[in-house]
Coordinates of C-alpha atoms in Angstrom, one line a residue:
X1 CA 107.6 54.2 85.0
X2 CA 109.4 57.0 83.6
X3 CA 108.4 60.3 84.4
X4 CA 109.4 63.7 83.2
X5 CA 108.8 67.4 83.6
X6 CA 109.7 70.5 81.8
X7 CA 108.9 73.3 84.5
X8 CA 109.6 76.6 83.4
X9 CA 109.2 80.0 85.0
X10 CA 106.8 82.4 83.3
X11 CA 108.9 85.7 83.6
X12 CA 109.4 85.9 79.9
X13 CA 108.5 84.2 76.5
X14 CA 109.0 80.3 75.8
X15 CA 112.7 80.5 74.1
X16 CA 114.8 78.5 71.9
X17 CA 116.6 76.7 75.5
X18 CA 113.5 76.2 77.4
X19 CA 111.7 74.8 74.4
X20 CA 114.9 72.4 73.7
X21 CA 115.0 71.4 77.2
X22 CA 110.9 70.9 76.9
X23 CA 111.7 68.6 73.8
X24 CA 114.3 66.5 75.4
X25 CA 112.3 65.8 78.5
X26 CA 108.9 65.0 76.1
X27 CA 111.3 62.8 74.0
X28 CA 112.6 61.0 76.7
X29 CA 109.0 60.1 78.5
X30 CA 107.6 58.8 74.8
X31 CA 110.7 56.7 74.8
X32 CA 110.5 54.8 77.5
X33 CA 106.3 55.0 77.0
X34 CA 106.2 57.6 80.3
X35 CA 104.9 60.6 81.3
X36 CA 105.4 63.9 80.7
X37 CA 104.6 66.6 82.6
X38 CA 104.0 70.5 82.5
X39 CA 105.0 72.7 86.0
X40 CA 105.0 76.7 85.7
X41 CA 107.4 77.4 88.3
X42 CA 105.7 80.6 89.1
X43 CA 106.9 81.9 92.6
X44 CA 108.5 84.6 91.7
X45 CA 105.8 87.1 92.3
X46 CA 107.5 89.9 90.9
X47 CA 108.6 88.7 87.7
X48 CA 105.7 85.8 87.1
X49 CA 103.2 87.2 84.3
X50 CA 100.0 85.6 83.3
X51 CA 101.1 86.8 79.6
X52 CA 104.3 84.8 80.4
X53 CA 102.3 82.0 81.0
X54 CA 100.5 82.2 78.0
X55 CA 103.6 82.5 75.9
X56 CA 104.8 79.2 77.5
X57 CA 101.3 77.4 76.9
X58 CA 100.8 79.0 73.5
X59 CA 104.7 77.9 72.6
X60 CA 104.2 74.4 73.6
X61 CA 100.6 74.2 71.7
X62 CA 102.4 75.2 68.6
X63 CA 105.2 72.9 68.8
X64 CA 102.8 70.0 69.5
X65 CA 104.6 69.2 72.9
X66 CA 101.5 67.7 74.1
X67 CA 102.0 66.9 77.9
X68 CA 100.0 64.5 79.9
X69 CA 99.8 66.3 83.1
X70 CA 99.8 69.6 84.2
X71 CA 99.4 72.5 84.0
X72 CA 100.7 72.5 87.6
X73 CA 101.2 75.8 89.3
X74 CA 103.7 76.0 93.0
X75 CA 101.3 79.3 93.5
X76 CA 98.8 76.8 94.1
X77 CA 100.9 74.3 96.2
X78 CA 101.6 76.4 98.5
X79 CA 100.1 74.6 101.6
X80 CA 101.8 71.7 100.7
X81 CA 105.1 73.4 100.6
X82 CA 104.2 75.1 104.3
X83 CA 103.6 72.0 105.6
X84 CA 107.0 70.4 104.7
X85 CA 108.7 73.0 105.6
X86 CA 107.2 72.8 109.2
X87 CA 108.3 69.1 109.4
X88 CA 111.7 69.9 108.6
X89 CA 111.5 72.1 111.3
X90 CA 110.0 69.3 113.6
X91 CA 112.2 66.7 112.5
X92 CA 115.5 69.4 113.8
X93 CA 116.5 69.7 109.5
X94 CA 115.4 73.1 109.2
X95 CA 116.0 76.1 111.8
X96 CA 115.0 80.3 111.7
X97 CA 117.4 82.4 111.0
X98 CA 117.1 86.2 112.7
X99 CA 120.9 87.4 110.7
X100 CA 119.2 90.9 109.2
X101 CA 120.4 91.8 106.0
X102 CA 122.9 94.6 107.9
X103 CA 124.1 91.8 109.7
X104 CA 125.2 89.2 106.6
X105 CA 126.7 92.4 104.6
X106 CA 129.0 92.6 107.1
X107 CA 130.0 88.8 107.3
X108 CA 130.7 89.1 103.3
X109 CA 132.8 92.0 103.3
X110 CA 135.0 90.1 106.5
X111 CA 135.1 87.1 104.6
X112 CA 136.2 89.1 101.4
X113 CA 138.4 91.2 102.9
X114 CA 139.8 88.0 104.2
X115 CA 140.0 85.9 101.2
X116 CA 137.6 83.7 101.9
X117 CA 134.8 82.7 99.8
X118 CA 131.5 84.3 100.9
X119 CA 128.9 82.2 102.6
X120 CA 126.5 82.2 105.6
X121 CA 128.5 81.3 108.5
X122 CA 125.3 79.4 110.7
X123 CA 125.3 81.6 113.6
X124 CA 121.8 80.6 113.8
X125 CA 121.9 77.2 112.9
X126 CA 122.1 75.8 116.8
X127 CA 122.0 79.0 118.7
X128 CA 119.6 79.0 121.5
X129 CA 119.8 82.7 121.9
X130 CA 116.9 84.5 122.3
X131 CA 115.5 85.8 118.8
X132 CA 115.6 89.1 118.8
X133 CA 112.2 91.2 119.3
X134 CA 110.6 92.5 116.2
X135 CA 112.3 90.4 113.1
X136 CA 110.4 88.2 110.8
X137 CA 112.9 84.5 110.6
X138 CA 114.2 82.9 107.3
X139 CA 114.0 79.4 107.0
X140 CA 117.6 77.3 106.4
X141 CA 118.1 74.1 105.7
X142 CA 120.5 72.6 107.7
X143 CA 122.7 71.0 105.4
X144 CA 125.2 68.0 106.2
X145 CA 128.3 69.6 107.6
X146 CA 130.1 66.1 106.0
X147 CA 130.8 64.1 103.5
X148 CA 130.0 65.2 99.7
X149 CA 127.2 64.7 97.6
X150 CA 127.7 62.0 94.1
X151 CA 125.9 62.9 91.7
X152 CA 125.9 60.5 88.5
X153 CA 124.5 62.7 86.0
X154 CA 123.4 60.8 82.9
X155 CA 125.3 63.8 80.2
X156 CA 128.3 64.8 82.1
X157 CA 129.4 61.6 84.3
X158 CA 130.2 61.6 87.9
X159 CA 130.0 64.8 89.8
X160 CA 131.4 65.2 93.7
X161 CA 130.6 68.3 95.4
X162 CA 131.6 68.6 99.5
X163 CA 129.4 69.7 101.9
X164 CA 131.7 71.7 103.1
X165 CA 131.1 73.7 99.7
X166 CA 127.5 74.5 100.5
X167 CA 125.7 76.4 103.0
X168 CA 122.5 76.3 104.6
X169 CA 120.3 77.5 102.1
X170 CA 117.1 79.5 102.5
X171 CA 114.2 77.4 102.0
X172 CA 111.2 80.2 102.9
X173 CA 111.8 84.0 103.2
X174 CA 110.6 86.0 105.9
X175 CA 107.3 86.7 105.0
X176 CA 107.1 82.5 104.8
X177 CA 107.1 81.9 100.9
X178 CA 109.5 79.1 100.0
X179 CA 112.1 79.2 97.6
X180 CA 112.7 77.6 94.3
X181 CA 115.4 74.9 95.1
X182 CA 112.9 73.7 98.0
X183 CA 109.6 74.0 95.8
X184 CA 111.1 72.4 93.5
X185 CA 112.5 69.1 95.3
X186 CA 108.6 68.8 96.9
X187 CA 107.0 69.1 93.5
X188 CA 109.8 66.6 91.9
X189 CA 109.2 64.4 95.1
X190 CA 105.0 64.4 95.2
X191 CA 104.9 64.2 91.4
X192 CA 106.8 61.1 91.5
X193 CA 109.7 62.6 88.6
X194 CA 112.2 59.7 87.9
X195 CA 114.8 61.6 85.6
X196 CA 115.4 65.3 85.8
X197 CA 116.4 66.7 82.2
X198 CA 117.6 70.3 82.2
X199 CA 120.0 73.0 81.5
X200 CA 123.3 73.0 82.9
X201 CA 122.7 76.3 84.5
X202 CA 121.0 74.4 87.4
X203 CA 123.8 72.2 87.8
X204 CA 124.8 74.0 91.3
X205 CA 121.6 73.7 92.5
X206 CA 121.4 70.3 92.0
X207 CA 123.7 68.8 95.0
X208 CA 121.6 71.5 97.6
X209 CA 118.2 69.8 96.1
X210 CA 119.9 66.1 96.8
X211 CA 120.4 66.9 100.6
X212 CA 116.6 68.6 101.2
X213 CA 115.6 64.7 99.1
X214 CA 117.5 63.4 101.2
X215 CA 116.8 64.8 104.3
X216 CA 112.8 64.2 103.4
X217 CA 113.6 60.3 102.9
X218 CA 112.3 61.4 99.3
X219 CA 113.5 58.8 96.5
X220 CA 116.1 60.8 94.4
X221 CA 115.5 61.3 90.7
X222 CA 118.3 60.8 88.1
X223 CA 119.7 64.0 86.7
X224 CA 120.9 64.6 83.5
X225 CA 122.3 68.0 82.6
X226 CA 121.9 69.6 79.1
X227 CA 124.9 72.0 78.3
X228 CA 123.4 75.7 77.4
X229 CA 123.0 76.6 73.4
X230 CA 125.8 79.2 72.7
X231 CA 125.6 81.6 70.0
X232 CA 127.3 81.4 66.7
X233 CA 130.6 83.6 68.3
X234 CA 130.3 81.2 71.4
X235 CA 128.8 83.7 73.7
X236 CA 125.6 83.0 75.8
X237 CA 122.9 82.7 73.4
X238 CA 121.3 86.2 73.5
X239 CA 118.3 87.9 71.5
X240 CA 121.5 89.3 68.9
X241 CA 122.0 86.0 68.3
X242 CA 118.3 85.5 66.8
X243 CA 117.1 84.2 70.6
X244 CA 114.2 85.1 70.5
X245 CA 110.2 83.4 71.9
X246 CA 109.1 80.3 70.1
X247 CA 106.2 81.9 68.8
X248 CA 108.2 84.3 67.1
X249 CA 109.1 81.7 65.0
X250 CA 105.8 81.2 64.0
X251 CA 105.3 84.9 63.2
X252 CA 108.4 84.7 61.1
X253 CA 107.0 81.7 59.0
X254 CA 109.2 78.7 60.4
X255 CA 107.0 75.7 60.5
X256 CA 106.9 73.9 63.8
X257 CA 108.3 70.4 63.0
X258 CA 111.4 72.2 61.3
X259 CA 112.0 74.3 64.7
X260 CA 111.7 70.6 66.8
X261 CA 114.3 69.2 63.8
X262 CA 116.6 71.9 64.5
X263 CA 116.3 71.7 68.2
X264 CA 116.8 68.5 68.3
X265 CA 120.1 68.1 66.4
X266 CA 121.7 71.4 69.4
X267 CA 123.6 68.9 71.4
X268 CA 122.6 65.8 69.9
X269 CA 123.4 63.5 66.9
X270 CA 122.2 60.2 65.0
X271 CA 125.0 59.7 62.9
X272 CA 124.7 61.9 59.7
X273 CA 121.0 62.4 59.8
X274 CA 119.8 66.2 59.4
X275 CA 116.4 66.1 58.2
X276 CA 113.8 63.4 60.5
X277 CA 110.3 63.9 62.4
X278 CA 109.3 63.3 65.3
X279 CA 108.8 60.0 65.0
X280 CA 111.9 59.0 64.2
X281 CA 113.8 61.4 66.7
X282 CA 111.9 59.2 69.8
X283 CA 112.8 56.4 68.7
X284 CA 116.2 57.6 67.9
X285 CA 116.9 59.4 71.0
X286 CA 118.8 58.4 74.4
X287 CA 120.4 60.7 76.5
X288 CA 123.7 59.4 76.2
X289 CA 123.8 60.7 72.8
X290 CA 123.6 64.6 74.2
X291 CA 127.1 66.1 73.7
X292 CA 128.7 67.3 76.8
X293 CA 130.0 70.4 75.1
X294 CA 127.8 73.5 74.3
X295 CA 126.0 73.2 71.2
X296 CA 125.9 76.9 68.9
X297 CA 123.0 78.3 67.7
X298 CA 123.2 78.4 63.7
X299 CA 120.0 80.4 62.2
X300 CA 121.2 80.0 58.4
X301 CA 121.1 75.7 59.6
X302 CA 117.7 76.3 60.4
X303 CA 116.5 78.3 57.8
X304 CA 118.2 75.8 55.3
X305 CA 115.9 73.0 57.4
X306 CA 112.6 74.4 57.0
X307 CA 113.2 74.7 53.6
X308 CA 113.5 71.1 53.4
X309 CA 110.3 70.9 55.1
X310 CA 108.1 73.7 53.2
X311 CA 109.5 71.7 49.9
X312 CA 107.2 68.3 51.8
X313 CA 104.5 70.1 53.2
X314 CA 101.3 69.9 52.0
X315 CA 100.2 73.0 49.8
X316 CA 96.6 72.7 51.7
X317 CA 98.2 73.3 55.3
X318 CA 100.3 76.0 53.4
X319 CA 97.3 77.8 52.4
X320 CA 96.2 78.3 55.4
X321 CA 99.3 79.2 56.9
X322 CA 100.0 81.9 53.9
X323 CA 96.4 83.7 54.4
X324 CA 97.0 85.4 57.2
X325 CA 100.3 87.2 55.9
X326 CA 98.5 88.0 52.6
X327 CA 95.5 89.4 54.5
X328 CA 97.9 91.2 56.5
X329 CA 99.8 92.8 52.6
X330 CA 96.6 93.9 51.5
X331 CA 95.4 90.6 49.7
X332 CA 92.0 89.0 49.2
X333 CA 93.3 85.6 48.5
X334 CA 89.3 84.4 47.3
X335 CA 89.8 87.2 45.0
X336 CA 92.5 85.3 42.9
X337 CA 93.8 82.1 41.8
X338 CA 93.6 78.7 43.6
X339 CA 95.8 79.5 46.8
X340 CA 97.1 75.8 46.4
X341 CA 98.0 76.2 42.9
X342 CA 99.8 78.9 43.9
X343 CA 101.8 77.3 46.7
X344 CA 102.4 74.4 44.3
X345 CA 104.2 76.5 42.0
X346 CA 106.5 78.7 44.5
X347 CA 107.1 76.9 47.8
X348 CA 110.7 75.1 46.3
X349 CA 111.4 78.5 45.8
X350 CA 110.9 79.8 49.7
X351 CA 112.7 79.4 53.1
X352 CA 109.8 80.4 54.7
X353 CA 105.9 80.7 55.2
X354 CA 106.5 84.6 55.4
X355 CA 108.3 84.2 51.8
X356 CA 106.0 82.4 50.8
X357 CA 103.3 85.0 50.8
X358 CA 105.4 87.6 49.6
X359 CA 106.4 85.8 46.4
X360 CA 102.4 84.9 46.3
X361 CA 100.7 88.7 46.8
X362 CA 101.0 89.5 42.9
X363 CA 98.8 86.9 42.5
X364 CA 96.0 89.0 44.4
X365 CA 96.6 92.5 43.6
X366 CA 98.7 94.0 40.8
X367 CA 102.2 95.7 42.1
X368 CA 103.2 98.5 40.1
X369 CA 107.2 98.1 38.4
X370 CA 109.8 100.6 39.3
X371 CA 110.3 103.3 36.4
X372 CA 113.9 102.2 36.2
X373 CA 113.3 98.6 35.5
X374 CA 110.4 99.5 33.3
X375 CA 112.7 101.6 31.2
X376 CA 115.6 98.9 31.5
X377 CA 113.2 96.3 29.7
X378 CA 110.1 97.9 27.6
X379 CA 112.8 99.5 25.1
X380 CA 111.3 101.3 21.9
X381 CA 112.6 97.4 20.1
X382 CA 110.3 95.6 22.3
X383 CA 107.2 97.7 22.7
X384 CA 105.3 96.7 19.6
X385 CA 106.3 92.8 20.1
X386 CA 105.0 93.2 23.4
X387 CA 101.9 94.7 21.4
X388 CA 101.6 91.5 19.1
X389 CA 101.5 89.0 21.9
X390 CA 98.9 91.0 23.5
X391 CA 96.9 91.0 21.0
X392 CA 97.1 87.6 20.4
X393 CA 96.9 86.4 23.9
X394 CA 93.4 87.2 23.4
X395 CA 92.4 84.5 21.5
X396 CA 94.7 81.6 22.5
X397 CA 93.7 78.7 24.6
X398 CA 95.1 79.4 28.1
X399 CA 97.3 77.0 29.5
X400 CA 100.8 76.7 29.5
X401 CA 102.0 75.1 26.6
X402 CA 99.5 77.2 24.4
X403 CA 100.9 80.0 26.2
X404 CA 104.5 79.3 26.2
X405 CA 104.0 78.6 22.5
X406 CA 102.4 81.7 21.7
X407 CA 105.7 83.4 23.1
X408 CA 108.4 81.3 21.0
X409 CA 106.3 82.1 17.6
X410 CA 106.1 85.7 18.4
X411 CA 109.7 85.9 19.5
X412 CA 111.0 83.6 16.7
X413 CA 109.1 86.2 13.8
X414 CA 111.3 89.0 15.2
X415 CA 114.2 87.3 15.5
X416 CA 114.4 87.5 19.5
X417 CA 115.4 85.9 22.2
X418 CA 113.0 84.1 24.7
X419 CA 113.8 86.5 27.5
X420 CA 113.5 89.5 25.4
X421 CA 110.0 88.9 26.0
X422 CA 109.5 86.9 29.0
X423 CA 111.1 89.6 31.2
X424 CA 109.0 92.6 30.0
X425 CA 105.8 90.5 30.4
X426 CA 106.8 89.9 33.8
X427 CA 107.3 93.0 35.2
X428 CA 103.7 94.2 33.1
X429 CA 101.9 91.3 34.8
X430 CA 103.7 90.9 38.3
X431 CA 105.7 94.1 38.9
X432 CA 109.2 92.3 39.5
X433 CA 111.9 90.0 37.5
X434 CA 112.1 87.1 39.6
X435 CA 109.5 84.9 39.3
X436 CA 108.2 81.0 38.2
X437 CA 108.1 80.0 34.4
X438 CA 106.3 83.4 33.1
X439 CA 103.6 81.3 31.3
X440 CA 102.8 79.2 34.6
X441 CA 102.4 82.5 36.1
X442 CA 99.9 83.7 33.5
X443 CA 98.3 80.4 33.5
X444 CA 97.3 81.0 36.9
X445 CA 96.6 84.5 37.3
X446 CA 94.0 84.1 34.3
X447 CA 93.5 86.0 31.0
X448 CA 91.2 88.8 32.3
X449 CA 93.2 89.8 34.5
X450 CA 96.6 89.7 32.6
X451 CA 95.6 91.2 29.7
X452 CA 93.8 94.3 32.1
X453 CA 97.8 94.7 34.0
X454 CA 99.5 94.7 30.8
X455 CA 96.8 97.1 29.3
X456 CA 97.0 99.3 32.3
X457 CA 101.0 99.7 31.7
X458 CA 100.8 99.9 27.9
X459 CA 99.1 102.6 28.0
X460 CA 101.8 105.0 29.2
X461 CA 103.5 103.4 26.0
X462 CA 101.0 105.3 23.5

């Protein structure tokens, strides 16, 4: 059976490469009717957070990445890890290492001054000179002195790396707490993880974590390699580049399924398509289909995407999407019009959920016009018609058509143009010139209260 994991380390937020990666490996697992699996990589005791580790949880919740085991946490493992580490000791495939850190500073500025490439040079690896009195080992791995290591990664081919090219790395520090490349081949070796899916970044870990498999008789998982998201001038995909935690997405008003769409498409193709859920990308989706060049981060692509999916949505998830950032602008949204209604008549208009509510708040509380655009459009000509179709907005049935009727007679006995009187009534009723079909917009925001904002600015007028 197929069996993935997305383990990432909480010393920051859930961001735009560890939630493609997360994708990719969940894809894969529902593919091949798997498992997918959660790890929090969380050794690194001075940068691990529990907030961190909230942000990861509360990213993957939101993106409906739903794993089917896990939460795992190394902190907790870390007997296990202690007692591997003591039978590669046993077994002669581990040794202590005394070098102090004086001691190795020196070796790298010989072998720089020298022209060689810095490494440990194994002083310790068969010594049996006496450890000196008073220092806390290291752990190495004694890696294979011989031969190279094949690795035949399912996104970038056949990769050889020597032996010779690697040195013994440290598996536990001195005060005993493993390392990541070793806590990670135990956890990918007890959890039983058949394909490793993950950035390229850990592609030079990769041949160390073969040999400590190997050494451990441990079956060896297939790798495939993910080339890193690059920003829209090619540079390492940074927080300029829009970068920034998943779940700032959400607080920007991106919907979820749009994010996964765009993700999804950073490295990988299905002919033309652009716009498909979830659905369609597992059944879709293979890993030979990941490019093996860098894919570049694009945040007009995705804003154009959750467009298409705010357009599809349906206006009663919208609602309550939009109530928060209404509540947050000062709005009472049981105060006004139906919020669907609402969402009905301006979400083709949108990118976003955060748009959304902004175009929405004049629906819930009156916004006053700027003086400039007030005296740009309520000229001394178009004062009393304005007048007129107050006064008989009173008494006509209110709907649209009755509405939008209303407006052509008034407009047509003056001799005017439509907009001569849809704009003014516009900025009277909802503070600002962009807006739906000015008699939709009355529709909904009712008589009552459109005839009280349009009193309330007419007066200045007397």
């Amino acid at each position: 059976m197929v069996r993935t994991r997305f383990a990432p380390s909480p010393t920051g937020y859930l961001h735009i490469g560890g939630a493609r990666t997360a994708l990719f490996s969940w894809a894969y697992a529902r593919k091949h009717k798997g498992t997918f699996i959660l790890r929090v990589e969380d050794t690194d005791l001075e940068r691990s957070t529990e907030e961190s580790v909230q942000a990861i949880l509360d990213g993957m919740a939101w993106l409906g990445l739903g794993y089917d085991e896990g939460p795992f946490y190394q902190m907790q493992r870390m007997e296990r890890y202690k007692a591997v580490l003591q039978q590669l000791l046993d077994e002669g495939k581990a040794y202590h290492c005394y070098a102090s850190r004086e001691e190795l500073d020196k070796l790298r500025e010989e072998q720089q001054a020298a022209g060689l490439k810095p490494r440990y040079d194994r002083r310790w690896r068969d010594s049996i000179a006496t450890p000196p009195a008073g220092v806390q080992p290291v752990i190495r791995f004694k890696n294979p002195l011989d031969g190279a290591v094949v690795i035949d990664d399912m996104v970038k081919g056949r990769v050889v790396v020597s032996n010779g090219e690697l040195d013994d790395l440290i598996i536990a520090r001195s005060d005993g707490t493993p390392t990541y490349n070793f806590c990670v081949v135990v956890d990918d070796w007890d959890m039983n993880i058949t394909h490793v899916i993950r950035g390229d970044d850990h592609l030079n870990n990769t041949p160390r974590q073969i040999n400590i498999l190997k050494a451990l008789n441990a079956p060896l998982p297939q790798y495939a390699h993910v080339p890193m998201i690059l920003g829209h001038d090619g540079e390492r995909l940074s927080k300029r580049h829009g970068a920034v935690s998943v779940m700032q997405y959400l607080e920007d008003g991106y919907l979820p399924e749009a994010l996964l769409n765009y993700l999804a498409r950073l490295g990988w193709a299905h002919g033309d398509e652009e716009v498909f859920d979830l659905d369609q990308f597992v059944e879709w989706f293979d890993l030979d289909s990941i490019s093996k060049s860098p894919a570049k981060f694009n945040p007009e692509k995705l804003l154009w995407l959750n467009q298409q999916y705010l357009k599809k949505t349906d206006s009663k998830r919208l609602s309550k999407l939009v109530v928060p950032f209404l509540e947050t602008d000062c709005c009472d949204p049981e105060t006004g019009p139906s919020m669907e209604a609402v969402i009905d008549l301006l979400k083709e208009r949108v990118n976003t959920v955060e748009e959304l509510a902004d175009a929405a708040v004049y629906f819930y509380r009156p916004l006053t016009p700027s003086p400039e655009l007030m005296a740009e459009h309520l000229t001394p000509e178009i004062i009393p018609v304005v007048r007129e179709f107050q006064e008989k907005l009173g008494q006509v049935e209110w709907n649209k058509p009755s509405i939008n009727s209303l407006m052509k007679s008034v407009v047509a006995e003056h001799g005017l143009k439509f907009p001569k009187l849809a704009m003014p009534l516009r900025l009277l009723v909802t503070g600002e010139t962009q807006t739906p079909s000015v008699d939709a917009v009355l529709e909904l925001i009712g008589r009552e209260e459109t005839l009280k904002r349009i009193s309330a600015h007419m007066k200045s007028f007397a």
